[in-house]
C-alpha cells in the first residue's frame, strides 16, 4: 500500500492528492493543511517515490489501483501532472470511488517530451561524496535552481540514496509521458486547472478530454506555468476549494 499523510478536517467529502513525477507527499504539505480546513485530506507518495514501495513497473493502470487501495469511501481526487494522469485513470476505471476530479496541468494524451534530463542528472550524482545539499548541488550542472531544489527534496543524505526508483522510472519513461488507450468515460464533475503560461493542456486536447470527461470544466491560473500549485499556491488552493464545494 502507498505511504500516506493524513490531515484531519471537518466532516465533508475527503480529498485525495496525487503528486507528479519526482515529487512526494511532502511537496503538498502546506496546501494539504490549508485545504483540510474544510475537509479531511490524504496525500500519497506514488509508487517508486518517497516512502512508498518500489516496483519493477510504473504504469497508469497500476497507479490507479494504488490510489484505489488507499480509499475506503468516495472521495474528491486531485492529481498534478503524472498524478493527474493516474487520477484520470482511477476515475475512468473506478468511477464509484471518485466524487469530483481536479486535474492539474495535464491532459489524457501522450506527450513527445521526456523527463530524462532531471533523471539523468540525479543518477549522475556520486552519492558517496555527498555530505550535504551543497555537495549534491555542485554535481547537478545544467538544471535550474528551482528544479534542483525540488529534486533535492527526494535526496536522503544520511543514507546516501534517492527516495526515487530512478532506474525503473527511466525504463518506464515512455509509459509515464504516454497515456493508455482507454474506453468509457467518467461522468462526474472534472476541473482541468492549468497554468496560463504552460502548454501541457492545449485547445486541441479538448475533444479527447470531453470524450472521456463529459462534465469537464477548464480554468487557467494567470502567471503560472506547469508547477502552478507551487507558483501560485493561494490561487490554486482557492480554485480547488471552490470547485470541490459546489
PDB file of C-alpha atoms in Angstrom:
ATOM      1  CA  UNK A   1       0.000   0.000   0.000  1.00  0.00           C
ATOM      2  CA  UNK A   2       1.121   3.539  -0.719  1.00  0.00           C
ATOM      3  CA  UNK A   3       2.580   5.679   2.024  1.00  0.00           C
ATOM      4  CA  UNK A   4       0.018   8.307   3.033  1.00  0.00           C
ATOM      5  CA  UNK A   5      -0.023  11.526   5.026  1.00  0.00           C
ATOM      6  CA  UNK A   6      -3.388  12.387   6.573  1.00  0.00           C
ATOM      7  CA  UNK A   7      -4.679  15.830   7.553  1.00  0.00           C
ATOM      8  CA  UNK A   8      -7.840  15.712   9.636  1.00  0.00           C
ATOM      9  CA  UNK A   9     -10.637  18.131   8.853  1.00  0.00           C
ATOM     10  CA  UNK A  10     -14.362  18.767   9.233  1.00  0.00           C
ATOM     11  CA  UNK A  11     -16.899  16.181   8.127  1.00  0.00           C
ATOM     12  CA  UNK A  12     -17.130  16.605   4.343  1.00  0.00           C
ATOM     13  CA  UNK A  13     -16.172  14.678   1.224  1.00  0.00           C
ATOM     14  CA  UNK A  14     -12.493  13.803   1.756  1.00  0.00           C
ATOM     15  CA  UNK A  15      -9.824  14.887  -0.727  1.00  0.00           C
ATOM     16  CA  UNK A  16      -7.066  12.634  -2.076  1.00  0.00           C
ATOM     17  CA  UNK A  17      -3.961  14.259  -3.610  1.00  0.00           C
ATOM     18  CA  UNK A  18      -1.541  12.546  -6.036  1.00  0.00           C
ATOM     19  CA  UNK A  19       1.758  14.301  -6.787  1.00  0.00           C
ATOM     20  CA  UNK A  20       3.677  14.457 -10.048  1.00  0.00           C
ATOM     21  CA  UNK A  21       6.865  12.816 -11.305  1.00  0.00           C
ATOM     22  CA  UNK A  22       9.868  13.117  -8.927  1.00  0.00           C
ATOM     23  CA  UNK A  23       7.571  14.560  -6.251  1.00  0.00           C
ATOM     24  CA  UNK A  24       6.286  13.299  -2.930  1.00  0.00           C
ATOM     25  CA  UNK A  25       3.560  13.892  -0.381  1.00  0.00           C
ATOM     26  CA  UNK A  26       5.807  16.356   1.459  1.00  0.00           C
ATOM     27  CA  UNK A  27       5.691  18.720  -1.541  1.00  0.00           C
ATOM     28  CA  UNK A  28       1.987  19.217  -0.795  1.00  0.00           C
ATOM     29  CA  UNK A  29       2.008  19.572   2.981  1.00  0.00           C
ATOM     30  CA  UNK A  30       1.266  23.306   3.099  1.00  0.00           C
ATOM     31  CA  UNK A  31      -1.532  23.139   0.522  1.00  0.00           C
ATOM     32  CA  UNK A  32      -2.989  19.978   2.060  1.00  0.00           C
ATOM     33  CA  UNK A  33      -3.003  21.519   5.530  1.00  0.00           C
ATOM     34  CA  UNK A  34      -4.842  24.611   4.267  1.00  0.00           C
ATOM     35  CA  UNK A  35      -7.381  22.569   2.307  1.00  0.00           C
ATOM     36  CA  UNK A  36      -8.009  20.447   5.418  1.00  0.00           C
ATOM     37  CA  UNK A  37      -9.723  23.469   6.968  1.00  0.00           C
ATOM     38  CA  UNK A  38     -12.902  22.307   5.216  1.00  0.00           C
ATOM     39  CA  UNK A  39     -12.421  18.535   4.740  1.00  0.00           C
ATOM     40  CA  UNK A  40     -10.101  15.646   5.568  1.00  0.00           C
ATOM     41  CA  UNK A  41      -7.153  15.447   3.149  1.00  0.00           C
ATOM     42  CA  UNK A  42      -4.943  12.476   2.324  1.00  0.00           C
ATOM     43  CA  UNK A  43      -1.744  12.880   0.312  1.00  0.00           C
ATOM     44  CA  UNK A  44       0.124   9.875  -1.066  1.00  0.00           C
ATOM     45  CA  UNK A  45       3.631   9.043  -2.125  1.00  0.00           C
ATOM     46  CA  UNK A  46       3.145   7.445  -5.531  1.00  0.00           C
ATOM     47  CA  UNK A  47       4.806   4.085  -6.269  1.00  0.00           C
ATOM     48  CA  UNK A  48       8.574   4.331  -6.743  1.00  0.00           C
ATOM     49  CA  UNK A  49       8.537   7.691  -4.919  1.00  0.00           C
ATOM     50  CA  UNK A  50       9.061   8.808  -1.342  1.00  0.00           C
ATOM     51  CA  UNK A  51       8.310   6.209   1.323  1.00  0.00           C
ATOM     52  CA  UNK A  52       6.027   4.095  -0.877  1.00  0.00           C
ATOM     53  CA  UNK A  53       7.066   0.642  -2.138  1.00  0.00           C
ATOM     54  CA  UNK A  54       9.260   0.231  -5.179  1.00  0.00           C
ATOM     55  CA  UNK A  55       8.040  -1.877  -8.085  1.00  0.00           C
ATOM     56  CA  UNK A  56       9.519  -3.011 -11.393  1.00  0.00           C
ATOM     57  CA  UNK A  57       6.781  -1.251 -13.373  1.00  0.00           C
ATOM     58  CA  UNK A  58       5.211   2.199 -13.376  1.00  0.00           C
ATOM     59  CA  UNK A  59       2.029   2.258 -15.459  1.00  0.00           C
ATOM     60  CA  UNK A  60      -1.125   4.315 -15.082  1.00  0.00           C
ATOM     61  CA  UNK A  61      -3.484   1.347 -14.582  1.00  0.00           C
ATOM     62  CA  UNK A  62      -1.210   0.238 -11.742  1.00  0.00           C
ATOM     63  CA  UNK A  63      -1.031   3.719 -10.262  1.00  0.00           C
ATOM     64  CA  UNK A  64      -4.834   3.970 -10.429  1.00  0.00           C
ATOM     65  CA  UNK A  65      -5.166   0.734  -8.482  1.00  0.00           C
ATOM     66  CA  UNK A  66      -2.595   2.017  -5.985  1.00  0.00           C
ATOM     67  CA  UNK A  67      -4.805   5.045  -5.370  1.00  0.00           C
ATOM     68  CA  UNK A  68      -7.912   2.881  -5.073  1.00  0.00           C
ATOM     69  CA  UNK A  69      -6.092   0.852  -2.440  1.00  0.00           C
ATOM     70  CA  UNK A  70      -5.942   3.797  -0.033  1.00  0.00           C
ATOM     71  CA  UNK A  71      -9.604   4.801  -0.498  1.00  0.00           C
ATOM     72  CA  UNK A  72     -12.254   3.419   1.846  1.00  0.00           C
ATOM     73  CA  UNK A  73     -15.024   5.726   0.620  1.00  0.00           C
ATOM     74  CA  UNK A  74     -15.909   8.018  -2.267  1.00  0.00           C
ATOM     75  CA  UNK A  75     -13.524  10.967  -2.414  1.00  0.00           C
ATOM     76  CA  UNK A  76     -12.682  14.058  -4.393  1.00  0.00           C
ATOM     77  CA  UNK A  77      -9.377  13.432  -6.175  1.00  0.00           C
ATOM     78  CA  UNK A  78      -6.698  15.948  -7.179  1.00  0.00           C
ATOM     79  CA  UNK A  79      -3.682  14.988  -9.268  1.00  0.00           C
ATOM     80  CA  UNK A  80      -0.864  17.043 -10.758  1.00  0.00           C
ATOM     81  CA  UNK A  81       0.976  16.018 -13.946  1.00  0.00           C
ATOM     82  CA  UNK A  82       1.799  12.295 -13.580  1.00  0.00           C
ATOM     83  CA  UNK A  83      -0.532  12.211 -10.586  1.00  0.00           C
ATOM     84  CA  UNK A  84      -3.195  13.855 -12.740  1.00  0.00           C
ATOM     85  CA  UNK A  85      -2.948  11.072 -15.290  1.00  0.00           C
ATOM     86  CA  UNK A  86      -3.162   8.491 -12.509  1.00  0.00           C
ATOM     87  CA  UNK A  87      -6.213  10.298 -11.092  1.00  0.00           C
ATOM     88  CA  UNK A  88      -7.875  10.329 -14.523  1.00  0.00           C
ATOM     89  CA  UNK A  89      -7.226   6.613 -14.918  1.00  0.00           C
ATOM     90  CA  UNK A  90      -8.700   5.998 -11.468  1.00  0.00           C
ATOM     91  CA  UNK A  91     -11.853   7.931 -12.371  1.00  0.00           C
ATOM     92  CA  UNK A  92     -12.226   6.053 -15.658  1.00  0.00           C
ATOM     93  CA  UNK A  93     -11.603   2.585 -14.163  1.00  0.00           C
ATOM     94  CA  UNK A  94     -13.175   3.029 -10.723  1.00  0.00           C
ATOM     95  CA  UNK A  95     -15.742   5.829 -11.071  1.00  0.00           C
ATOM     96  CA  UNK A  96     -17.614   4.645  -7.992  1.00  0.00           C
ATOM     97  CA  UNK A  97     -14.688   5.913  -5.892  1.00  0.00           C
ATOM     98  CA  UNK A  98     -14.500   9.461  -7.298  1.00  0.00           C
ATOM     99  CA  UNK A  99     -16.920  12.278  -6.485  1.00  0.00           C
ATOM    100  CA  UNK A 100     -15.126  15.180  -8.188  1.00  0.00           C
ATOM    101  CA  UNK A 101     -11.873  15.211 -10.112  1.00  0.00           C
ATOM    102  CA  UNK A 102      -9.301  18.007 -10.356  1.00  0.00           C
ATOM    103  CA  UNK A 103      -6.580  17.536 -12.973  1.00  0.00           C
ATOM    104  CA  UNK A 104      -3.700  19.976 -12.597  1.00  0.00           C
ATOM    105  CA  UNK A 105      -1.892  20.911 -15.824  1.00  0.00           C
ATOM    106  CA  UNK A 106      -2.014  17.660 -17.751  1.00  0.00           C
ATOM    107  CA  UNK A 107      -4.233  16.082 -20.410  1.00  0.00           C
ATOM    108  CA  UNK A 108      -5.155  12.444 -21.161  1.00  0.00           C
ATOM    109  CA  UNK A 109      -2.744  12.314 -24.105  1.00  0.00           C
ATOM    110  CA  UNK A 110       0.756  11.122 -24.909  1.00  0.00           C
ATOM    111  CA  UNK A 111       3.453  13.798 -24.889  1.00  0.00           C
ATOM    112  CA  UNK A 112       6.571  13.900 -27.037  1.00  0.00           C
ATOM    113  CA  UNK A 113       8.840  15.408 -24.391  1.00  0.00           C
ATOM    114  CA  UNK A 114      10.869  13.339 -21.940  1.00  0.00           C
ATOM    115  CA  UNK A 115      11.869  13.874 -18.335  1.00  0.00           C
ATOM    116  CA  UNK A 116      15.168  12.049 -18.755  1.00  0.00           C
ATOM    117  CA  UNK A 117      17.231  15.225 -18.209  1.00  0.00           C
ATOM    118  CA  UNK A 118      16.479  15.592 -14.486  1.00  0.00           C
ATOM    119  CA  UNK A 119      16.566  11.818 -14.051  1.00  0.00           C
ATOM    120  CA  UNK A 120      19.995  11.502 -15.659  1.00  0.00           C
ATOM    121  CA  UNK A 121      21.248  14.401 -13.536  1.00  0.00           C
ATOM    122  CA  UNK A 122      20.189  12.598 -10.364  1.00  0.00           C
ATOM    123  CA  UNK A 123      21.722   9.311 -11.481  1.00  0.00           C
ATOM    124  CA  UNK A 124      24.999  11.098 -12.253  1.00  0.00           C
ATOM    125  CA  UNK A 125      25.426  12.369  -8.672  1.00  0.00           C
ATOM    126  CA  UNK A 126      28.173  10.481  -6.826  1.00  0.00           C
ATOM    127  CA  UNK A 127      26.348   9.979  -3.550  1.00  0.00           C
ATOM    128  CA  UNK A 128      29.448   8.565  -1.844  1.00  0.00           C
ATOM    129  CA  UNK A 129      30.901  12.092  -1.627  1.00  0.00           C
ATOM    130  CA  UNK A 130      27.642  13.885  -0.749  1.00  0.00           C
ATOM    131  CA  UNK A 131      27.593  15.027   2.874  1.00  0.00           C
ATOM    132  CA  UNK A 132      25.209  17.952   2.479  1.00  0.00           C
ATOM    133  CA  UNK A 133      22.931  19.585  -0.088  1.00  0.00           C
ATOM    134  CA  UNK A 134      25.744  21.787  -1.392  1.00  0.00           C
ATOM    135  CA  UNK A 135      27.731  18.697  -2.378  1.00  0.00           C
ATOM    136  CA  UNK A 136      24.799  17.455  -4.456  1.00  0.00           C
ATOM    137  CA  UNK A 137      24.093  20.858  -5.992  1.00  0.00           C
ATOM    138  CA  UNK A 138      27.706  21.107  -7.155  1.00  0.00           C
ATOM    139  CA  UNK A 139      27.193  17.953  -9.226  1.00  0.00           C
ATOM    140  CA  UNK A 140      23.902  18.974 -10.859  1.00  0.00           C
ATOM    141  CA  UNK A 141      25.028  21.416 -13.530  1.00  0.00           C
ATOM    142  CA  UNK A 142      22.597  22.183 -16.336  1.00  0.00           C
ATOM    143  CA  UNK A 143      19.435  22.277 -14.224  1.00  0.00           C
ATOM    144  CA  UNK A 144      17.674  25.395 -12.974  1.00  0.00           C
ATOM    145  CA  UNK A 145      17.998  26.295  -9.316  1.00  0.00           C
ATOM    146  CA  UNK A 146      14.261  25.773  -8.582  1.00  0.00           C
ATOM    147  CA  UNK A 147      14.343  22.345 -10.248  1.00  0.00           C
ATOM    148  CA  UNK A 148      17.448  21.330  -8.293  1.00  0.00           C
ATOM    149  CA  UNK A 149      15.833  22.391  -5.014  1.00  0.00           C
ATOM    150  CA  UNK A 150      12.706  20.411  -5.918  1.00  0.00           C
ATOM    151  CA  UNK A 151      14.679  17.265  -6.760  1.00  0.00           C
ATOM    152  CA  UNK A 152      16.754  17.520  -3.596  1.00  0.00           C
ATOM    153  CA  UNK A 153      13.603  17.054  -1.533  1.00  0.00           C
ATOM    154  CA  UNK A 154      13.886  13.393  -2.564  1.00  0.00           C
ATOM    155  CA  UNK A 155      17.546  13.023  -1.545  1.00  0.00           C
ATOM    156  CA  UNK A 156      18.216  11.105   1.665  1.00  0.00           C
ATOM    157  CA  UNK A 157      21.642  12.500   2.519  1.00  0.00           C
ATOM    158  CA  UNK A 158      22.045  10.485   5.721  1.00  0.00           C
ATOM    159  CA  UNK A 159      21.590   7.173   3.921  1.00  0.00           C
ATOM    160  CA  UNK A 160      23.119   8.413   0.656  1.00  0.00           C
ATOM    161  CA  UNK A 161      20.213   7.391  -1.532  1.00  0.00           C
ATOM    162  CA  UNK A 162      17.500   8.899  -3.681  1.00  0.00           C
ATOM    163  CA  UNK A 163      13.971   8.229  -2.457  1.00  0.00           C
ATOM    164  CA  UNK A 164      13.078   7.637  -6.101  1.00  0.00           C
ATOM    165  CA  UNK A 165      13.391   4.384  -8.040  1.00  0.00           C
ATOM    166  CA  UNK A 166      15.430   6.088 -10.745  1.00  0.00           C
ATOM    167  CA  UNK A 167      16.247   3.001 -12.803  1.00  0.00           C
ATOM    168  CA  UNK A 168      12.612   1.910 -13.085  1.00  0.00           C
ATOM    169  CA  UNK A 169      11.397   5.456 -13.767  1.00  0.00           C
ATOM    170  CA  UNK A 170      13.940   5.647 -16.596  1.00  0.00           C
ATOM    171  CA  UNK A 171      12.924   2.285 -18.011  1.00  0.00           C
ATOM    172  CA  UNK A 172       9.234   3.218 -17.848  1.00  0.00           C
ATOM    173  CA  UNK A 173       9.563   6.806 -19.088  1.00  0.00           C
ATOM    174  CA  UNK A 174       7.658   6.085 -22.296  1.00  0.00           C
ATOM    175  CA  UNK A 175       4.683   4.951 -20.219  1.00  0.00           C
ATOM    176  CA  UNK A 176       4.954   7.962 -17.905  1.00  0.00           C
ATOM    177  CA  UNK A 177       4.855  10.546 -20.703  1.00  0.00           C
ATOM    178  CA  UNK A 178       2.291   8.483 -22.594  1.00  0.00           C
ATOM    179  CA  UNK A 179      -1.292   7.632 -21.756  1.00  0.00           C
ATOM    180  CA  UNK A 180      -3.030   4.291 -22.392  1.00  0.00           C
ATOM    181  CA  UNK A 181      -5.808   3.855 -24.906  1.00  0.00           C
ATOM    182  CA  UNK A 182      -8.961   3.809 -22.807  1.00  0.00           C
ATOM    183  CA  UNK A 183     -12.654   3.475 -23.455  1.00  0.00           C
ATOM    184  CA  UNK A 184     -15.627   4.708 -21.482  1.00  0.00           C
ATOM    185  CA  UNK A 185     -15.982   7.946 -19.585  1.00  0.00           C
ATOM    186  CA  UNK A 186     -16.189   9.495 -16.133  1.00  0.00           C
ATOM    187  CA  UNK A 187     -19.420  11.419 -15.755  1.00  0.00           C
ATOM    188  CA  UNK A 188     -18.590  13.291 -12.563  1.00  0.00           C
ATOM    189  CA  UNK A 189     -17.589  16.963 -12.430  1.00  0.00           C
ATOM    190  CA  UNK A 190     -13.994  17.403 -13.592  1.00  0.00           C
ATOM    191  CA  UNK A 191     -11.856  20.538 -13.465  1.00  0.00           C
ATOM    192  CA  UNK A 192      -8.857  20.864 -15.756  1.00  0.00           C
ATOM    193  CA  UNK A 193      -6.857  23.554 -13.960  1.00  0.00           C
ATOM    194  CA  UNK A 194      -3.821  24.765 -15.913  1.00  0.00           C
ATOM    195  CA  UNK A 195      -1.069  27.326 -15.698  1.00  0.00           C
ATOM    196  CA  UNK A 196      -1.665  30.149 -18.169  1.00  0.00           C
ATOM    197  CA  UNK A 197       1.951  30.036 -19.373  1.00  0.00           C
ATOM    198  CA  UNK A 198       2.028  26.227 -19.674  1.00  0.00           C
ATOM    199  CA  UNK A 199       1.429  24.350 -22.927  1.00  0.00           C
ATOM    200  CA  UNK A 200       0.582  20.992 -21.371  1.00  0.00           C
ATOM    201  CA  UNK A 201      -3.192  21.359 -21.858  1.00  0.00           C
ATOM    202  CA  UNK A 202      -3.871  22.658 -25.338  1.00  0.00           C
ATOM    203  CA  UNK A 203      -7.111  23.581 -27.064  1.00  0.00           C
ATOM    204  CA  UNK A 204      -6.538  20.660 -29.441  1.00  0.00           C
ATOM    205  CA  UNK A 205      -6.812  18.284 -26.470  1.00  0.00           C
ATOM    206  CA  UNK A 206     -10.349  19.358 -25.585  1.00  0.00           C
ATOM    207  CA  UNK A 207     -12.208  16.982 -27.859  1.00  0.00           C
ATOM    208  CA  UNK A 208     -10.475  13.999 -26.259  1.00  0.00           C
ATOM    209  CA  UNK A 209     -10.971  15.449 -22.803  1.00  0.00           C
ATOM    210  CA  UNK A 210     -14.683  15.977 -23.398  1.00  0.00           C
ATOM    211  CA  UNK A 211     -14.999  12.455 -24.776  1.00  0.00           C
ATOM    212  CA  UNK A 212     -13.559  10.932 -21.601  1.00  0.00           C
ATOM    213  CA  UNK A 213     -14.816  13.553 -19.129  1.00  0.00           C
ATOM    214  CA  UNK A 214     -18.087  14.998 -20.474  1.00  0.00           C
ATOM    215  CA  UNK A 215     -18.652  17.157 -17.372  1.00  0.00           C
ATOM    216  CA  UNK A 216     -15.277  18.856 -17.680  1.00  0.00           C
ATOM    217  CA  UNK A 217     -14.558  22.499 -16.976  1.00  0.00           C
ATOM    218  CA  UNK A 218     -11.430  24.479 -17.836  1.00  0.00           C
ATOM    219  CA  UNK A 219      -9.632  27.211 -15.916  1.00  0.00           C
ATOM    220  CA  UNK A 220      -6.193  28.820 -16.062  1.00  0.00           C
ATOM    221  CA  UNK A 221      -4.147  30.476 -13.330  1.00  0.00           C
ATOM    222  CA  UNK A 222      -2.553  33.682 -14.592  1.00  0.00           C
ATOM    223  CA  UNK A 223       1.182  33.981 -14.079  1.00  0.00           C
ATOM    224  CA  UNK A 224       1.630  30.245 -13.501  1.00  0.00           C
ATOM    225  CA  UNK A 225       3.284  27.523 -15.536  1.00  0.00           C
ATOM    226  CA  UNK A 226       3.315  23.748 -15.158  1.00  0.00           C
ATOM    227  CA  UNK A 227       4.129  23.963 -11.430  1.00  0.00           C
ATOM    228  CA  UNK A 228       1.047  26.068 -10.809  1.00  0.00           C
ATOM    229  CA  UNK A 229       0.462  24.813  -7.272  1.00  0.00           C
ATOM    230  CA  UNK A 230       3.966  25.910  -6.246  1.00  0.00           C
ATOM    231  CA  UNK A 231       3.998  29.160  -8.244  1.00  0.00           C
ATOM    232  CA  UNK A 232       0.516  30.394  -7.253  1.00  0.00           C
ATOM    233  CA  UNK A 233      -0.423  28.322  -4.191  1.00  0.00           C
ATOM    234  CA  UNK A 234      -3.127  30.638  -2.859  1.00  0.00           C
ATOM    235  CA  UNK A 235      -4.910  30.916  -6.208  1.00  0.00           C
ATOM    236  CA  UNK A 236      -4.522  27.171  -6.697  1.00  0.00           C
ATOM    237  CA  UNK A 237      -5.992  26.372  -3.282  1.00  0.00           C
ATOM    238  CA  UNK A 238      -8.880  28.776  -3.817  1.00  0.00           C
ATOM    239  CA  UNK A 239      -9.704  27.204  -7.189  1.00  0.00           C
ATOM    240  CA  UNK A 240      -9.662  23.668  -5.798  1.00  0.00           C
ATOM    241  CA  UNK A 241     -11.670  24.620  -2.716  1.00  0.00           C
ATOM    242  CA  UNK A 242     -14.312  26.438  -4.786  1.00  0.00           C
ATOM    243  CA  UNK A 243     -14.713  23.567  -7.229  1.00  0.00           C
ATOM    244  CA  UNK A 244     -14.924  20.926  -4.509  1.00  0.00           C
ATOM    245  CA  UNK A 245     -17.522  22.903  -2.543  1.00  0.00           C
ATOM    246  CA  UNK A 246     -20.061  23.030  -5.378  1.00  0.00           C
TER     247      UNK A 246
END
